[in-house]
PDB file of C-alpha atoms in Angstrom:
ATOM      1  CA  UNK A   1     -37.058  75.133  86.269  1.00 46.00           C
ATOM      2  CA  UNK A   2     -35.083  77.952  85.165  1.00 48.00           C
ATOM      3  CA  UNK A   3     -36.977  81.270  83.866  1.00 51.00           C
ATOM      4  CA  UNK A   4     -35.859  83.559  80.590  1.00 46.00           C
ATOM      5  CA  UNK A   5     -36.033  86.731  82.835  1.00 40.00           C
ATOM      6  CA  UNK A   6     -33.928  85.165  85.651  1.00 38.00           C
ATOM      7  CA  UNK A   7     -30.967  84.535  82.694  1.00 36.00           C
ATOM      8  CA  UNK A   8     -30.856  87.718  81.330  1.00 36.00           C
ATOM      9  CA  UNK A   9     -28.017  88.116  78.402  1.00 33.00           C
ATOM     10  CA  UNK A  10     -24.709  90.393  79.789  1.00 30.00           C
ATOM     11  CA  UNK A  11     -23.708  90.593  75.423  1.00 28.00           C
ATOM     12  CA  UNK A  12     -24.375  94.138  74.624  1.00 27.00           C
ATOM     13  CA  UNK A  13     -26.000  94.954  71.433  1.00 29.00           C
ATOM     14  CA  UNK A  14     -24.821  96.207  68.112  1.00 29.00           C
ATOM     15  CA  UNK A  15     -25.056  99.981  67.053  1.00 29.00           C
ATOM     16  CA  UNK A  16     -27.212 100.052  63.472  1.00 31.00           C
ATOM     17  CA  UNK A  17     -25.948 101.437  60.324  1.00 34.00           C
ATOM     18  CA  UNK A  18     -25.592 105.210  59.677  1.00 34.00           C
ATOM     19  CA  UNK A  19     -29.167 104.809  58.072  1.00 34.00           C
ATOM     20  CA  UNK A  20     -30.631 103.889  60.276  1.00 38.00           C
ATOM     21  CA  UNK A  21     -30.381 106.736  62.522  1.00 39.00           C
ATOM     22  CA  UNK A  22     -32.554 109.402  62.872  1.00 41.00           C
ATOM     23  CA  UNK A  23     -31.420 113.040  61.391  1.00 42.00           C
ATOM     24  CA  UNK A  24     -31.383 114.824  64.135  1.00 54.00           C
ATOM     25  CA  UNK A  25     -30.020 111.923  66.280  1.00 54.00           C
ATOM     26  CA  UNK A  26     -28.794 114.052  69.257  1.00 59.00           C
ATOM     27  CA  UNK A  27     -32.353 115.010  69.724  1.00 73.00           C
ATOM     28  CA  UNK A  28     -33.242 111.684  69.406  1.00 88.00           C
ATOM     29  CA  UNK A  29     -34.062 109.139  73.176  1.00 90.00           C
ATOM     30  CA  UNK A  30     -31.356 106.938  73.506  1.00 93.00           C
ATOM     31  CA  UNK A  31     -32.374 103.113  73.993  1.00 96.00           C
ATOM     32  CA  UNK A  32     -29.958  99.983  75.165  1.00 96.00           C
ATOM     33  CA  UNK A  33     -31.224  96.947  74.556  1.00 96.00           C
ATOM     34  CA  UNK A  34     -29.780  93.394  75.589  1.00 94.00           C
ATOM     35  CA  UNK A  35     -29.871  90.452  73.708  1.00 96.00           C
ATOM     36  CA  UNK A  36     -32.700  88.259  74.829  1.00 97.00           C
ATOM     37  CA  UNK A  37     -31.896  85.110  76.857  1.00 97.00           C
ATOM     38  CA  UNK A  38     -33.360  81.612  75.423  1.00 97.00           C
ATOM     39  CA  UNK A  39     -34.138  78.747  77.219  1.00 97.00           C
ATOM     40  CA  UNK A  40     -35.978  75.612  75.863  1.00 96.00           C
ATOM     41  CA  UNK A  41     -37.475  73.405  78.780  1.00 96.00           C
ATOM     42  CA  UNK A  42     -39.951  71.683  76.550  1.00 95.00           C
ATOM     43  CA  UNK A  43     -38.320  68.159  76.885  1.00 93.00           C
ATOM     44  CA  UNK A  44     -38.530  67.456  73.370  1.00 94.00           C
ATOM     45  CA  UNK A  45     -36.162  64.476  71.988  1.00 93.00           C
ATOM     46  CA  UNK A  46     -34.641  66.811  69.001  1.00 93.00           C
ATOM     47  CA  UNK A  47     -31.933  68.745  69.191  1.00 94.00           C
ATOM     48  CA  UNK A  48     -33.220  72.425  67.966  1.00 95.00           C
ATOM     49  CA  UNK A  49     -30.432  74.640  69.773  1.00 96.00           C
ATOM     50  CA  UNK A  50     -29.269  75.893  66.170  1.00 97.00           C
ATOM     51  CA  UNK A  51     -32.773  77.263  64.975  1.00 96.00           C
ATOM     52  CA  UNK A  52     -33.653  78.344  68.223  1.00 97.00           C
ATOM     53  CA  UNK A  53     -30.458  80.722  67.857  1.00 97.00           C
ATOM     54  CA  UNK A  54     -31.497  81.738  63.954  1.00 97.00           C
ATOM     55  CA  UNK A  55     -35.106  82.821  65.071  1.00 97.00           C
ATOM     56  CA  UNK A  56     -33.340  84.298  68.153  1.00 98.00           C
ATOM     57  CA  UNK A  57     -31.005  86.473  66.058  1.00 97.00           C
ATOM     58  CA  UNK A  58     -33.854  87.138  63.627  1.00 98.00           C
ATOM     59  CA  UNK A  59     -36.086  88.189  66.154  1.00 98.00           C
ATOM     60  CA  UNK A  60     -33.991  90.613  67.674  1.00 98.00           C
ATOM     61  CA  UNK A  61     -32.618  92.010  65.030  1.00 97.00           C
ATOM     62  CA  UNK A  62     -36.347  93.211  63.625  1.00 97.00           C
ATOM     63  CA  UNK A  63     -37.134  94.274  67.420  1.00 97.00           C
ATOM     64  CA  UNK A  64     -34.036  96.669  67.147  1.00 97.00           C
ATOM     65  CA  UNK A  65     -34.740  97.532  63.325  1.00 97.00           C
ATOM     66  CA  UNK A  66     -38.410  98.334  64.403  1.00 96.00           C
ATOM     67  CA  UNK A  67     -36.869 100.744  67.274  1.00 95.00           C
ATOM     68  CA  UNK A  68     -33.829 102.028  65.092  1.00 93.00           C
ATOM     69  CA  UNK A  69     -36.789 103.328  62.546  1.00 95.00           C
ATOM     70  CA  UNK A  70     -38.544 105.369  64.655  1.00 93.00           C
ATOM     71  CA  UNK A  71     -37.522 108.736  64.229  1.00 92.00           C
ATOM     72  CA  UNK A  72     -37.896 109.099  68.146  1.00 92.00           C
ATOM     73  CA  UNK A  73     -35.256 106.975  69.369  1.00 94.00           C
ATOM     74  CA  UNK A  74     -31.636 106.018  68.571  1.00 94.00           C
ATOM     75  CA  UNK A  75     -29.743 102.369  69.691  1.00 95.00           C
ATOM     76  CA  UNK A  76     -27.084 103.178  71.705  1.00 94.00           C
ATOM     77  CA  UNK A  77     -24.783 100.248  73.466  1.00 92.00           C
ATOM     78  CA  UNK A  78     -25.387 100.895  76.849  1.00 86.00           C
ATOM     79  CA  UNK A  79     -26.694 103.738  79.723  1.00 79.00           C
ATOM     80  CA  UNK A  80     -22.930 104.853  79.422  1.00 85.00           C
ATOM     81  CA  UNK A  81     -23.613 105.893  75.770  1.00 87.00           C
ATOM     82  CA  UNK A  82     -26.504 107.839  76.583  1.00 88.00           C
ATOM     83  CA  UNK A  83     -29.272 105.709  76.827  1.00 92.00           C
ATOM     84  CA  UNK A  84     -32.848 107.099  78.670  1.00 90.00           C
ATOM     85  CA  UNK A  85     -34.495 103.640  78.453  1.00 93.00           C
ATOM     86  CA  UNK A  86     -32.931  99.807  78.486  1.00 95.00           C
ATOM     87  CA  UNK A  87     -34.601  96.922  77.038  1.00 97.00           C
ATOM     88  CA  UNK A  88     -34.281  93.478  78.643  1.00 97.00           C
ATOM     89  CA  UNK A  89     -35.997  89.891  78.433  1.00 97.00           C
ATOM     90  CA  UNK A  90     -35.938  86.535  77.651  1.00 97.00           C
ATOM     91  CA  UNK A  91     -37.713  83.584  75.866  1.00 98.00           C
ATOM     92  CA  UNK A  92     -38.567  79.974  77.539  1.00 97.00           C
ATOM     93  CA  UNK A  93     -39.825  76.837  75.386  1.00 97.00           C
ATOM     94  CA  UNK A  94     -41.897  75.614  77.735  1.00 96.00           C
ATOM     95  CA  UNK A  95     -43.583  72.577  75.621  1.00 95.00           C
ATOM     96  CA  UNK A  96     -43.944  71.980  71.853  1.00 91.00           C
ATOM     97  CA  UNK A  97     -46.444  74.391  70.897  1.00 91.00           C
ATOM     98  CA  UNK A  98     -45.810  76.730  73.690  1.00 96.00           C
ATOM     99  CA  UNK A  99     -43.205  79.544  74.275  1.00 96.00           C
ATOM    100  CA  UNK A 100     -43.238  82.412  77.024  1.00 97.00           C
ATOM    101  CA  UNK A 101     -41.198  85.896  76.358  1.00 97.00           C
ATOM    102  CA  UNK A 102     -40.852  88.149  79.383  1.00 97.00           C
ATOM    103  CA  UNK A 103     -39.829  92.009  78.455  1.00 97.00           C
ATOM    104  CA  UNK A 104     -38.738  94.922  80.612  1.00 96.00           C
ATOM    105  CA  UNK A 105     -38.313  98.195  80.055  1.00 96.00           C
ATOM    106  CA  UNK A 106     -36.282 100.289  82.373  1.00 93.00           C
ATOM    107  CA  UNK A 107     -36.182 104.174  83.079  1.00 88.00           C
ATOM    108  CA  UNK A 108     -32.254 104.715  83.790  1.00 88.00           C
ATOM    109  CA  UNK A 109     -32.480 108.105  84.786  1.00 78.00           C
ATOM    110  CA  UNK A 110     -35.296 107.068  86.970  1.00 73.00           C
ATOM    111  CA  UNK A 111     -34.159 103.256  88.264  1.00 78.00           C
ATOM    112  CA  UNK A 112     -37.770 102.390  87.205  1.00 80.00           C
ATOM    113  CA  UNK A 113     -39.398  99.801  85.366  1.00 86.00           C
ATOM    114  CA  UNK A 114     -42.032 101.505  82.572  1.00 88.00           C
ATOM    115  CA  UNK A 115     -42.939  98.114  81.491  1.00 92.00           C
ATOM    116  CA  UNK A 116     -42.704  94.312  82.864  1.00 94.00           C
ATOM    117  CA  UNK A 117     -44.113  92.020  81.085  1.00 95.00           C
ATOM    118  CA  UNK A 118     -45.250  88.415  80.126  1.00 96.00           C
ATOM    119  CA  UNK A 119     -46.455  87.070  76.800  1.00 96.00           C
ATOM    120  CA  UNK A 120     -47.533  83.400  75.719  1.00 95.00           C
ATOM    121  CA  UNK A 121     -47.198  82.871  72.155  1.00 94.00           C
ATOM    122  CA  UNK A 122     -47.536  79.411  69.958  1.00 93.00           C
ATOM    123  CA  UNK A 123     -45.715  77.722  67.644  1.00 94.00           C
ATOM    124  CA  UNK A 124     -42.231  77.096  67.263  1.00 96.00           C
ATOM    125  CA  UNK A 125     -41.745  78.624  63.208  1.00 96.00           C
ATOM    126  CA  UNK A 126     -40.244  81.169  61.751  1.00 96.00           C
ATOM    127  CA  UNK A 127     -43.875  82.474  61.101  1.00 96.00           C
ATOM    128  CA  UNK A 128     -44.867  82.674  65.090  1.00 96.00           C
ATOM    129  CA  UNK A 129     -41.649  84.262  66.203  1.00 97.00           C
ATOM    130  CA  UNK A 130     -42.256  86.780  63.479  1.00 97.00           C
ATOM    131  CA  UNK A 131     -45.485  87.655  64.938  1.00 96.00           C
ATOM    132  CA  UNK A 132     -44.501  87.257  68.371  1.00 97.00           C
ATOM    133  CA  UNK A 133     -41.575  90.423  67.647  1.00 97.00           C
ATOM    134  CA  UNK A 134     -44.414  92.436  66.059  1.00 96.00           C
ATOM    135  CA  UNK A 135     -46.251  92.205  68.697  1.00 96.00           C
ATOM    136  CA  UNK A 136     -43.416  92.793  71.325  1.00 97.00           C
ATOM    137  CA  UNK A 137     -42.240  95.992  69.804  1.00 96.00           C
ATOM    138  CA  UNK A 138     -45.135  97.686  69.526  1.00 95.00           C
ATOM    139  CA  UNK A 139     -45.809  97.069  73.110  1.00 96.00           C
ATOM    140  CA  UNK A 140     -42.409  97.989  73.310  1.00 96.00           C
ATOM    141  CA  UNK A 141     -42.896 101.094  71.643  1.00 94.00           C
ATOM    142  CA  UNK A 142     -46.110 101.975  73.661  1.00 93.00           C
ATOM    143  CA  UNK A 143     -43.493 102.197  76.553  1.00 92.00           C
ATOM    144  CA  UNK A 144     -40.823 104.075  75.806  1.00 92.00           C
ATOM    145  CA  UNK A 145     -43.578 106.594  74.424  1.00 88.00           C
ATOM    146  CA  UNK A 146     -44.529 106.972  78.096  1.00 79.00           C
ATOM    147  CA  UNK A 147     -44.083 110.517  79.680  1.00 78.00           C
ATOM    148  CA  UNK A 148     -40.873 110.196  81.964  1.00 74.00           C
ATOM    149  CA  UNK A 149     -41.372 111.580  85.696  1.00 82.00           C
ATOM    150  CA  UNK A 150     -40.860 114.762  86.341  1.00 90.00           C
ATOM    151  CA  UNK A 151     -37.766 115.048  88.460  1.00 92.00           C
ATOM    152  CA  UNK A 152     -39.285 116.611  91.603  1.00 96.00           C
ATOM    153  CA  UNK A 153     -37.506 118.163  94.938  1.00 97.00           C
ATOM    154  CA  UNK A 154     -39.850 118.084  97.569  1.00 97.00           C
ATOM    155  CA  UNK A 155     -38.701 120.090 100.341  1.00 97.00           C
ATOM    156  CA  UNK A 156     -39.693 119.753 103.624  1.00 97.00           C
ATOM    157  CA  UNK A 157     -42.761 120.635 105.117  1.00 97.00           C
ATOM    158  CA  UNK A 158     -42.541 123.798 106.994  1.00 96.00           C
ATOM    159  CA  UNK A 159     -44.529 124.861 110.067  1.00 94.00           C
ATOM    160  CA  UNK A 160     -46.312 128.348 110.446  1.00 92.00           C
ATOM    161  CA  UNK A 161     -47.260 128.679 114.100  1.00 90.00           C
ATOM    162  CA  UNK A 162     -50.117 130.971 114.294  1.00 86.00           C
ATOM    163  CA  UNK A 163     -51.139 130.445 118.191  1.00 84.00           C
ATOM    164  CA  UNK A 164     -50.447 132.818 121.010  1.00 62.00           C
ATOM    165  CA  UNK A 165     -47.790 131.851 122.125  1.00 59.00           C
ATOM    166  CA  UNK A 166     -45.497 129.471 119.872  1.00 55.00           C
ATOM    167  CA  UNK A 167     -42.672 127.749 121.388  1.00 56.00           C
ATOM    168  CA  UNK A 168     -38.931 129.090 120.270  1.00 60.00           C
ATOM    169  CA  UNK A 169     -38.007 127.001 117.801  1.00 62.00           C
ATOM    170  CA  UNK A 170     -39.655 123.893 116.610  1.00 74.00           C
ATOM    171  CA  UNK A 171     -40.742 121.631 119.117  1.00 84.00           C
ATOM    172  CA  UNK A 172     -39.924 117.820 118.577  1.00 87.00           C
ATOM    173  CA  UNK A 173     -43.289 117.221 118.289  1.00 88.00           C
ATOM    174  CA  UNK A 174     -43.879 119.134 115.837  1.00 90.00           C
ATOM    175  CA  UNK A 175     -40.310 117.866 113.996  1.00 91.00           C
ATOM    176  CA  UNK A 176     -41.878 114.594 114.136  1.00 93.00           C
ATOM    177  CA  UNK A 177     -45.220 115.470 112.365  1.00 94.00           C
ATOM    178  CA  UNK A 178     -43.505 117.184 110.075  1.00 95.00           C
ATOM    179  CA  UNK A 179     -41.013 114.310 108.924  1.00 95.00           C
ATOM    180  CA  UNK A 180     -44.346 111.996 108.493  1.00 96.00           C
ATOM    181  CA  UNK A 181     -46.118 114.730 106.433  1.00 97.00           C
ATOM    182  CA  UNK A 182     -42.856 115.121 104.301  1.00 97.00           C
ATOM    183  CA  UNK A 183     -42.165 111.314 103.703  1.00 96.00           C
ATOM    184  CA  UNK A 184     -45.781 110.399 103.534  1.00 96.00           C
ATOM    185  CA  UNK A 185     -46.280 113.135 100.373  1.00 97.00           C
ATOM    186  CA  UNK A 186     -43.335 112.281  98.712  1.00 97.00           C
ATOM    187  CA  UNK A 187     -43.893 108.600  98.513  1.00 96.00           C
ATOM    188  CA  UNK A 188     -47.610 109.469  97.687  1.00 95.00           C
ATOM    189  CA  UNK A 189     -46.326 111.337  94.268  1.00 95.00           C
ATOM    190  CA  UNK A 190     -43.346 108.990  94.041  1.00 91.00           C
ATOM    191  CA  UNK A 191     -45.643 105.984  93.967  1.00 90.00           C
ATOM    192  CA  UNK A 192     -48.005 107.840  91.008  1.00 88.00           C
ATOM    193  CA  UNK A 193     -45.325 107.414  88.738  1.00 82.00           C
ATOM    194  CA  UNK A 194     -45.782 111.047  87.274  1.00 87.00           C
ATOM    195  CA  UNK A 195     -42.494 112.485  89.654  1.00 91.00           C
ATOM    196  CA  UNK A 196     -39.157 111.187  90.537  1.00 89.00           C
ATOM    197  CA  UNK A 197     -38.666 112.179  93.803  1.00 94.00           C
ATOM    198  CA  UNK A 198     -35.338 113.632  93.580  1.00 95.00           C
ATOM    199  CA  UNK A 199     -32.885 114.091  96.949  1.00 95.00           C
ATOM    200  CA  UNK A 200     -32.775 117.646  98.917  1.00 96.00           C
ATOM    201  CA  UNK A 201     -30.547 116.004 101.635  1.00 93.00           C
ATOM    202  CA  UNK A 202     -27.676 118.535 100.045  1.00 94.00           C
ATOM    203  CA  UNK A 203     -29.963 121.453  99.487  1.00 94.00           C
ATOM    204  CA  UNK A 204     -27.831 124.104 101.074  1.00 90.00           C
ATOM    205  CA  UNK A 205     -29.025 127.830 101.792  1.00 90.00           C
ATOM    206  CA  UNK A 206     -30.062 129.750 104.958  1.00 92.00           C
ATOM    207  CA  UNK A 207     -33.947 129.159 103.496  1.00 93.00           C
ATOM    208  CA  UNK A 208     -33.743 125.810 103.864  1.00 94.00           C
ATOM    209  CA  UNK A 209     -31.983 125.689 106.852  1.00 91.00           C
ATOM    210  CA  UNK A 210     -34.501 127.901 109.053  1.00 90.00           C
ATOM    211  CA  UNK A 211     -36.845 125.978 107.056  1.00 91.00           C
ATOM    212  CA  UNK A 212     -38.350 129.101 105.690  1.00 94.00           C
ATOM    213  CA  UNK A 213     -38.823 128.727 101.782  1.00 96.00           C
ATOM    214  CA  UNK A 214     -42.174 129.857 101.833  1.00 95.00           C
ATOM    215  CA  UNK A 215     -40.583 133.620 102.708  1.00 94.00           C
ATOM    216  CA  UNK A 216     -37.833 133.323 100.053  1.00 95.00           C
ATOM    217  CA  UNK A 217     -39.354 134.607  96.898  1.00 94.00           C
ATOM    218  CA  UNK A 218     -39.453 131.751  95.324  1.00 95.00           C
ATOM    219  CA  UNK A 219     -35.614 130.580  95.872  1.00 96.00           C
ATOM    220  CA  UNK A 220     -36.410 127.177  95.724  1.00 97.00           C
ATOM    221  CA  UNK A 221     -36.614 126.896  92.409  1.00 97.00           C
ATOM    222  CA  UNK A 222     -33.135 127.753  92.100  1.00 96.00           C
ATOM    223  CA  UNK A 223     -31.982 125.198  94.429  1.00 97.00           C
ATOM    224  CA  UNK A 224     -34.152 122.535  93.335  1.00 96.00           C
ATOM    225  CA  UNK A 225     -32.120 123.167  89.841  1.00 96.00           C
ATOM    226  CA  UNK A 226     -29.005 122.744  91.194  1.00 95.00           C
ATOM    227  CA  UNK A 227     -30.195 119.682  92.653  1.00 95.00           C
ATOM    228  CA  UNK A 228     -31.133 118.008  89.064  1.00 93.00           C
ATOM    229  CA  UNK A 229     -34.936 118.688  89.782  1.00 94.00           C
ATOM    230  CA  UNK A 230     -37.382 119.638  86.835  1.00 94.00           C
ATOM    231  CA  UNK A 231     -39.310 121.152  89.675  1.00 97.00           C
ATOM    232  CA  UNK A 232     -39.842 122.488  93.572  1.00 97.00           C
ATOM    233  CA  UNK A 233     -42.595 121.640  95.927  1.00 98.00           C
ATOM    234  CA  UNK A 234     -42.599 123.541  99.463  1.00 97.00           C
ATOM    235  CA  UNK A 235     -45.647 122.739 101.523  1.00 97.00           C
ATOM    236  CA  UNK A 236     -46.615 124.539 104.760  1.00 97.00           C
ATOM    237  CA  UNK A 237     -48.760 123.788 107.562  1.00 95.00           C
ATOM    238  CA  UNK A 238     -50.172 126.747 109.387  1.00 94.00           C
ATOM    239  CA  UNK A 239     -51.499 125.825 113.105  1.00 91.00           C
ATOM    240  CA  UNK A 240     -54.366 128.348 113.767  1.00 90.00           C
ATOM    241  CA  UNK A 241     -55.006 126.986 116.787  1.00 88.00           C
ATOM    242  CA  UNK A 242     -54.022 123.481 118.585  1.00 83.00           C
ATOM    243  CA  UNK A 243     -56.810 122.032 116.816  1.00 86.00           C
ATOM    244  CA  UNK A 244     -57.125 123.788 113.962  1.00 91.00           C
ATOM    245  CA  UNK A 245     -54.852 123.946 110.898  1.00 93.00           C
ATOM    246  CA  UNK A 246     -54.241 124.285 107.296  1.00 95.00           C
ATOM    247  CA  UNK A 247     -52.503 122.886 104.791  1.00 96.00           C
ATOM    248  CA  UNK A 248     -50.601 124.845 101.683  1.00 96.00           C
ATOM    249  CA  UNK A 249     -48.535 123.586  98.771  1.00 97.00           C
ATOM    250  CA  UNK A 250     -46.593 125.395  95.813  1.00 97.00           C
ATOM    251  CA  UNK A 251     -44.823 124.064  92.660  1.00 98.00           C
ATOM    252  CA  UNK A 252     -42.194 125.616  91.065  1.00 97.00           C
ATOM    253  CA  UNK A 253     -40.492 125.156  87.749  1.00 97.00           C
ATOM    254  CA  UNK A 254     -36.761 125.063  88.741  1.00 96.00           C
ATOM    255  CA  UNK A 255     -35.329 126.867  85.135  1.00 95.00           C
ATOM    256  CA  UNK A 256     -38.103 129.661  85.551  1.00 96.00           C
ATOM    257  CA  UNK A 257     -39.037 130.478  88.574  1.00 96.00           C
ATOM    258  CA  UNK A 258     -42.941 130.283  87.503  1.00 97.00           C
ATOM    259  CA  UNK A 259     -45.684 128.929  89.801  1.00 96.00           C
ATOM    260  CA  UNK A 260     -46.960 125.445  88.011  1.00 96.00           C
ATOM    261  CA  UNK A 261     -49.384 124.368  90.801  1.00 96.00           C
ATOM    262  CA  UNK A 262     -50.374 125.346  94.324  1.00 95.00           C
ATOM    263  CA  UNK A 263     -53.068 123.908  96.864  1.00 95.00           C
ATOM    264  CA  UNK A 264     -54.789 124.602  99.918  1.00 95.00           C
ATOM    265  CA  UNK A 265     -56.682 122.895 102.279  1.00 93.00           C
ATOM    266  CA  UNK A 266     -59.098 125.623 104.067  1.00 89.00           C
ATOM    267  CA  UNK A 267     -59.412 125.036 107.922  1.00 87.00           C
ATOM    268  CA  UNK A 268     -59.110 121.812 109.256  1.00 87.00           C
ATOM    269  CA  UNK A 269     -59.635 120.457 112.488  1.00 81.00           C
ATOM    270  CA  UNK A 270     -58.110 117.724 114.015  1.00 83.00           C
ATOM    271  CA  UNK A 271     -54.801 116.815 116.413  1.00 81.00           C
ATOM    272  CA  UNK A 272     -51.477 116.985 114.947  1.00 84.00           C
ATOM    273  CA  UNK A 273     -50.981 113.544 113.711  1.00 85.00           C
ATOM    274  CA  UNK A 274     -54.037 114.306 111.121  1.00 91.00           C
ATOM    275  CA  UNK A 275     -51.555 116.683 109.370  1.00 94.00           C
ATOM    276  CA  UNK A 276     -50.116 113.520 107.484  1.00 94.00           C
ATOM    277  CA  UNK A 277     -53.822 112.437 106.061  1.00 93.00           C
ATOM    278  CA  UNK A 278     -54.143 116.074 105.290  1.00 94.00           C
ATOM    279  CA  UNK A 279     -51.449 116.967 103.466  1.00 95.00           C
ATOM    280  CA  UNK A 280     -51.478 113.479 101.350  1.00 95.00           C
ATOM    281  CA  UNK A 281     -55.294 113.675 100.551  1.00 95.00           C
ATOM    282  CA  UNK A 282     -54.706 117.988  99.172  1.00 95.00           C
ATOM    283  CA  UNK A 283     -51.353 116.775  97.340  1.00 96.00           C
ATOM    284  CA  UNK A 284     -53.431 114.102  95.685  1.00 94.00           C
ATOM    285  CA  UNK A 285     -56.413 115.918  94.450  1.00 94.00           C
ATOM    286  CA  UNK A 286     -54.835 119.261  93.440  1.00 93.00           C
ATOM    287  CA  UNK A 287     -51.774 117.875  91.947  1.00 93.00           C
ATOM    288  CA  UNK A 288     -51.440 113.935  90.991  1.00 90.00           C
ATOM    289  CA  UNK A 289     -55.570 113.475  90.374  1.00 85.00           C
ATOM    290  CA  UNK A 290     -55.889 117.023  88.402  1.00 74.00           C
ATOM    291  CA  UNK A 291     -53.455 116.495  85.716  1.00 64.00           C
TER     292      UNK A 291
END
């Protein structure tokens, strides 16, 4: 049995009249949105292909007329034309009383999904696909009025070897922690859906390269800009002694320079593989769980 989100329409919409746009429209959140696939696998003996297309059209057309009116947003054709969010989905007939509509609505910047989707509704009238779209756009609506993630660079983690005698250079050890600690808090605050974790691989400067951005004086925030970031986390581990440690964070707007958030762990004690739990459990409770 074929489903409605599996057949997803490839026509790109239409742009809405001149009044229908906002005022200050290049203010406004640009929003693609797909014609919705049908599919009718209800059996029935009558052929209803032609009114299933009517409500079709009629539905979507009031789902983008509900979207165009909102002040908020403008329709725009595709993520080519400028569009923040894209709306996909499709209908199935399922049996005679019975119809399914999957929806999905996508962060483009982001390559996320803000919404996904499935509703049941009866009937197979003009009067229950009308209620059916009023009920899909204001979920609709609900999640495109979702905060987007803040575009994040989080650098990585830097060590501050406090005991008597450190070894030149970092050890590979101590590389390896390090790369857990790193990928383990970024997919932490990528997975809370507040932050997009955005790519340092290019992040060029002699900071980031000694792996020293907590002495820079706040240069990260300037290269977490020109990255595409909204904002810079450096995090630090300080070994006090081979079994004791802390654990430091600090967030940085990238356009100002200004300090949003910062953590700190107090001593800890523990091997260096507990530097991972560590750092996850501060960056959770100081930054993702406190806003």
């Amino acid at each position: 049995m074929r489903r409605p989100w599996l057949i997803l329409s490839a026509f790109l919409l239409f742009v809405l009249p001149a009044a229908h746009a906002p005022a200050d429209a290049e203010d406004a959140i640009g929003v693609a949105m797909d014609d919705f696939s049908y599919t009718d696998t209800s059996a029935e003996p009558a052929n209803q292909t032609a009114a299933h297309e009517r409500r079709l059209s009629a539905f979507m057309a009031a789902l983008r007329r509900d979207i165009g009116a909102d002040r908020r947003y403008r329709l725009v054709p595709s993520a080519q034309d400028g569009a923040a969010f894209k709306v996909i989905g499709g209908i199935q007939k399922t049996s005679t009383l019975v119809q399914w509509a999957k929806v999905a609505v996508i962060d483009v910047g982001a390559k996320k999904l803000v919404m996904d989707k499935l509703y049941t509704f009866r009937g197979d009238n003009d009067e229950s696909w009308e209620r059916a779209e009023i009920f899909v756009s204001r979920e609709v609506m609900a999640a495109l009025a979702t905060p987007a993630p803040v575009a994040l660079a989080v650098f990585e983690f830097e060590l501050d070897d406090n005991t008597a005698a450190p070894a030149a250079g970092l050890a590979a050890a101590d590389a390896s922690y390090l790369a857990e600690v790193t990928g383990s808090v970024r997919d932490a605050l990528g997975q809370s859906g507040r932050y997009r974790i955005v790519d340092v691989g290019s992040a060029a400067g002699e900071a980031v390269k000694a792996r020293a951005l907590r002495d820079c004086g706040g240069c990260d925030a300037a290269i977490a800009q020109k990255l595409g970031a909204d904002q810079s986390l450096i995090g630090v581990v300080r070994r006090v002694s081979r079994t004791e440690y802390t654990l430091g964070f600090q967030v940085r707007d990238a356009r100002t320079g200004a300090v949003l958030a910062r953590g700190d762990s107090g001593l800890r004690m523990g091997a260096d593989y507990s530097w991972k739990r560590g750092a996850v459990r501060l960056v959770s409770d100081r930054l993702i769980e406190s806003q």
